[in-house]
Amino acid sequence: AVFVDTETTGLDHDKDEVIELALLPFEYERVSGRIVRVDEAGALSALRQPSFPIPEESARVHGITDADVAGKAIEAEAVRAIIEPAQLIIAHNAAFDRPMVEKLWPIFEPKHWACSFVDIDWKAEGLGSAKLDYLLMKAGWFHDGHRALSDALATVFLLTQPLPGTGRSGLKALLDCARRPLWAVRAEDTAFEQRAALKARNYRWDDGEGKRRKAWWILTDDPQGEIDWLETEIYQAPTEIPVIKMPATMRYSARLWSE
């Protein structure tokens, strides 16, 4: 597997760019999820000059300045050498990192992805937040990160630790979740006043980008359960509800609705 972390010029997938990329390869036992080797020596940690100046508000978060990235580039071959043999790519908020890296390096597109932020049920494990520094603090460790490789190393370490609720390792819990068949259920034509109920059930908003109907949507391993809930709580009647199979090669991608 490879853990991916980025630092960027901002949070807009359309206009912002990667300025730092970390790729941390590691090996794990397929069944147990035990991490047996972290290849820090083979990791990539590189800076990249974007096409516009780094905004001050972003620089305050990660500490990377225009002077740091001046003239820097990340070679596609260096990325390919690490990503091509990987069976799984993980990020802590893959819904952000995956679209950012796929814009620059298509080698990421066919890979199976998982997310240590959402593919572990941190709340069910008794933890009040999925933020990395909080999770490490609750495990008894201090982390002052916001640079890509240090965050990658910290998260892979966190995945080796037993979870407080079930006692499974973080990676075992992530793999159990990520290996489930998932479907995207889209709730179109909902009333404005229903948004609070949809958000409370962890539905996300898709504005359609002018290419498809606007909708609230959720990834689930129980699409019929979501259909039943929507028809009872949101539509109050039987309704045609789109359900789309979502393999791990598409999850968290900006290409989510392209197939």
C-alpha positions as semicolon CSV with decimal commas, in nm:
position;residue;x (nm);y (nm);z (nm)
1;A;0,000;0,000;0,000
2;V;0,096;0,365;-0,027
3;F;-0,016;0,641;0,205
4;V;-0,063;0,974;0,024
5;D;-0,061;1,321;0,175
6;T;-0,059;1,659;0,007
7;E;-0,015;2,022;0,093
8;T;-0,189;2,259;-0,147
9;T;-0,248;2,622;-0,235
10;G;-0,602;2,592;-0,096
11;L;-0,912;2,376;-0,075
12;D;-1,074;2,430;-0,416
13;H;-1,037;2,119;-0,632
14;D;-1,092;2,317;-0,950
15;K;-0,839;2,596;-0,909
16;D;-0,596;2,499;-0,631
17;E;-0,283;2,291;-0,681
18;V;-0,053;2,049;-0,502
19;I;0,264;2,214;-0,373
20;E;0,394;1,923;-0,164
21;L;0,345;1,550;-0,214
22;A;0,436;1,266;0,019
23;L;0,410;0,900;-0,083
24;L;0,486;0,652;0,194
25;P;0,496;0,282;0,089
26;F;0,425;0,011;0,345
27;E;0,353;-0,360;0,353
28;Y;0,074;-0,528;0,548
29;E;-0,075;-0,871;0,606
30;R;-0,386;-0,902;0,392
31;V;-0,601;-1,088;0,648
32;S;-0,488;-0,944;0,982
33;G;-0,414;-0,591;0,863
34;R;-0,089;-0,592;1,060
35;I;0,161;-0,348;0,915
36;V;0,489;-0,537;0,883
37;R;0,715;-0,285;0,710
38;V;0,714;0,090;0,652
39;D;0,954;0,190;0,376
40;E;1,046;0,539;0,492
41;A;1,372;0,522;0,295
42;G;1,172;0,459;-0,023
43;A;0,923;0,738;0,042
44;L;0,880;1,039;-0,183
45;S;0,868;1,385;-0,029
46;A;0,882;1,661;-0,286
47;L;0,781;2,022;-0,347
48;R;0,621;2,170;-0,657
49;Q;0,592;2,528;-0,777
50;P;0,227;2,606;-0,860
51;S;0,112;2,825;-1,147
52;F;0,027;3,114;-0,910
53;P;0,157;3,248;-0,576
54;I;0,072;3,056;-0,259
55;P;-0,201;3,247;-0,070
56;E;-0,093;3,380;0,268
57;E;-0,376;3,200;0,451
58;S;-0,257;2,865;0,313
59;A;0,108;2,937;0,392
60;R;0,010;3,005;0,754
61;V;-0,132;2,652;0,778
62;H;0,152;2,447;0,627
63;G;0,442;2,693;0,643
64;I;0,537;2,649;0,275
65;T;0,630;2,973;0,098
66;D;0,682;3,076;-0,262
67;A;1,057;3,077;-0,194
68;D;1,042;2,713;-0,080
69;V;0,881;2,594;-0,404
70;A;1,054;2,823;-0,653
71;G;1,178;2,617;-0,947
72;K;1,065;2,287;-0,789
73;A;0,885;2,009;-0,978
74;I;0,769;1,655;-0,897
75;E;0,877;1,408;-1,163
76;A;0,598;1,186;-1,296
77;E;0,838;0,891;-1,318
78;A;0,920;0,916;-0,946
79;V;0,547;0,907;-0,866
80;R;0,487;0,618;-1,106
81;A;0,767;0,408;-0,957
82;I;0,597;0,411;-0,616
83;I;0,231;0,403;-0,717
84;E;0,234;0,150;-1,001
85;P;0,308;-0,161;-0,784
86;A;0,069;-0,053;-0,505
87;Q;-0,252;-0,252;-0,453
88;L;-0,412;0,012;-0,232
89;I;-0,380;0,390;-0,190
90;I;-0,483;0,545;0,144
91;A;-0,523;0,909;0,244
92;H;-0,662;1,079;0,555
93;N;-0,943;1,258;0,370
94;A;-0,918;1,085;0,034
95;A;-1,210;1,292;-0,098
96;F;-0,970;1,588;-0,094
97;D;-0,636;1,427;-0,181
98;R;-0,748;1,195;-0,461
99;P;-0,890;1,464;-0,693
100;M;-0,585;1,684;-0,626
101;V;-0,330;1,419;-0,727
102;E;-0,531;1,280;-1,017
103;K;-0,525;1,622;-1,185
104;L;-0,146;1,593;-1,216
105;W;-0,062;1,222;-1,216
106;P;-0,306;0,989;-1,398
107;I;-0,126;0,684;-1,250
108;F;-0,354;0,730;-0,945
109;E;-0,679;0,689;-1,143
110;P;-0,706;0,306;-1,180
111;K;-0,602;0,235;-0,821
112;H;-0,818;0,117;-0,532
113;W;-0,848;0,391;-0,271
114;A;-0,947;0,395;0,095
115;C;-0,977;0,675;0,348
116;S;-0,850;0,662;0,706
117;F;-1,078;0,957;0,787
118;V;-1,412;0,796;0,694
119;D;-1,341;0,423;0,640
120;I;-1,285;0,383;1,014
121;D;-1,588;0,447;1,235
122;W;-1,401;0,659;1,487
123;K;-1,723;0,761;1,664
124;A;-1,823;0,397;1,720
125;E;-1,476;0,340;1,865
126;G;-1,551;0,606;2,128
127;L;-1,359;0,894;1,969
128;G;-1,516;1,235;1,920
129;S;-1,323;1,347;1,613
130;A;-1,141;1,200;1,315
131;K;-0,880;1,479;1,302
132;L;-0,530;1,335;1,299
133;D;-0,384;1,537;1,586
134;Y;-0,684;1,453;1,808
135;L;-0,666;1,079;1,730
136;L;-0,295;1,067;1,808
137;M;-0,346;1,264;2,128
138;K;-0,614;1,018;2,243
139;A;-0,369;0,735;2,168
140;G;-0,113;0,907;2,392
141;W;0,104;1,072;2,129
142;F;0,175;1,435;2,040
143;H;0,184;1,537;1,674
144;D;0,253;1,886;1,542
145;G;0,237;1,825;1,170
146;H;0,103;2,000;0,861
147;R;0,386;1,887;0,638
148;A;0,304;1,604;0,404
149;L;0,558;1,335;0,499
150;S;0,530;1,393;0,875
151;D;0,151;1,361;0,848
152;A;0,188;1,044;0,639
153;L;0,425;0,885;0,889
154;A;0,197;0,982;1,179
155;T;-0,114;0,836;1,014
156;V;0,052;0,508;0,920
157;F;0,174;0,481;1,280
158;L;-0,183;0,548;1,398
159;L;-0,306;0,263;1,175
160;T;-0,082;0,021;1,368
161;Q;-0,247;0,109;1,700
162;P;-0,539;-0,083;1,858
163;L;-0,870;0,101;1,850
164;P;-1,020;0,175;2,192
165;G;-1,358;0,019;2,119
166;T;-1,301;-0,301;1,923
167;G;-0,930;-0,354;1,982
168;R;-0,868;-0,403;1,610
169;S;-0,578;-0,219;1,455
170;G;-0,671;0,094;1,265
171;L;-0,568;-0,067;0,936
172;K;-0,774;-0,380;1,003
173;A;-1,082;-0,164;1,065
174;L;-1,011;0,038;0,752
175;L;-0,969;-0,274;0,536
176;D;-1,288;-0,433;0,671
177;C;-1,479;-0,119;0,576
178;A;-1,309;-0,049;0,243
179;R;-1,362;-0,404;0,115
180;R;-1,741;-0,380;0,142
181;P;-1,940;-0,343;-0,181
182;L;-2,073;0,013;-0,182
183;W;-2,340;0,201;-0,374
184;A;-2,407;0,572;-0,412
185;V;-2,769;0,660;-0,338
186;R;-2,879;0,997;-0,479
187;A;-3,170;1,194;-0,334
188;E;-3,284;1,434;-0,608
189;D;-3,564;1,693;-0,593
190;T;-3,567;1,717;-0,214
191;A;-3,735;2,000;-0,027
192;F;-3,509;2,275;0,107
193;E;-3,627;2,214;0,462
194;Q;-3,509;1,850;0,441
195;R;-3,141;1,947;0,421
196;A;-3,086;1,923;0,799
197;A;-3,219;1,565;0,814
198;L;-3,007;1,465;0,514
199;K;-2,692;1,622;0,658
200;A;-2,758;1,455;0,994
201;R;-2,764;1,118;0,814
202;N;-2,427;1,205;0,651
203;Y;-2,558;1,282;0,304
204;R;-2,334;1,511;0,097
205;W;-2,436;1,773;-0,157
206;D;-2,359;1,744;-0,530
207;D;-2,436;2,062;-0,724
208;G;-2,428;1,874;-1,053
209;E;-2,167;2,104;-1,213
210;G;-2,420;2,172;-1,488
211;K;-2,383;1,809;-1,607
212;R;-2,640;1,622;-1,396
213;R;-2,928;1,686;-1,159
214;K;-2,842;1,835;-0,821
215;A;-2,875;1,586;-0,538
216;W;-2,789;1,486;-0,186
217;W;-2,601;1,156;-0,190
218;I;-2,443;0,895;0,036
219;L;-2,216;0,592;-0,002
220;T;-2,369;0,287;0,165
221;D;-2,348;-0,091;0,181
222;D;-2,727;-0,101;0,238
223;P;-2,887;0,083;-0,054
224;Q;-3,232;-0,061;0,015
225;G;-3,214;0,071;0,370
226;E;-3,141;0,419;0,237
227;I;-3,421;0,395;-0,016
228;D;-3,663;0,295;0,261
229;W;-3,544;0,585;0,479
230;L;-3,572;0,839;0,196
231;E;-3,920;0,726;0,097
232;T;-4,036;0,739;0,460
233;E;-3,858;1,046;0,597
234;I;-3,783;1,267;0,295
235;Y;-4,032;1,198;0,015
236;Q;-4,317;1,042;0,219
237;A;-4,403;0,831;-0,088
238;P;-4,253;0,566;-0,318
239;T;-4,000;0,744;-0,539
240;E;-3,756;0,660;-0,820
241;I;-3,419;0,687;-0,643
242;P;-3,094;0,649;-0,844
243;V;-2,853;0,387;-0,707
244;I;-2,503;0,360;-0,859
245;K;-2,249;0,085;-0,784
246;M;-1,929;0,249;-0,660
247;P;-1,611;0,035;-0,681
248;A;-1,298;0,131;-0,488
249;T;-1,142;0,252;-0,814
250;M;-1,398;0,537;-0,819
251;R;-1,457;0,617;-0,453
252;Y;-1,339;0,963;-0,344
253;S;-1,262;1,063;-0,703
254;A;-1,375;1,375;-0,886
255;R;-1,476;1,123;-1,155
256;L;-1,735;0,983;-0,915
257;W;-2,031;1,015;-1,154
258;S;-1,849;0,951;-1,482
259;E;-1,937;0,579;-1,503
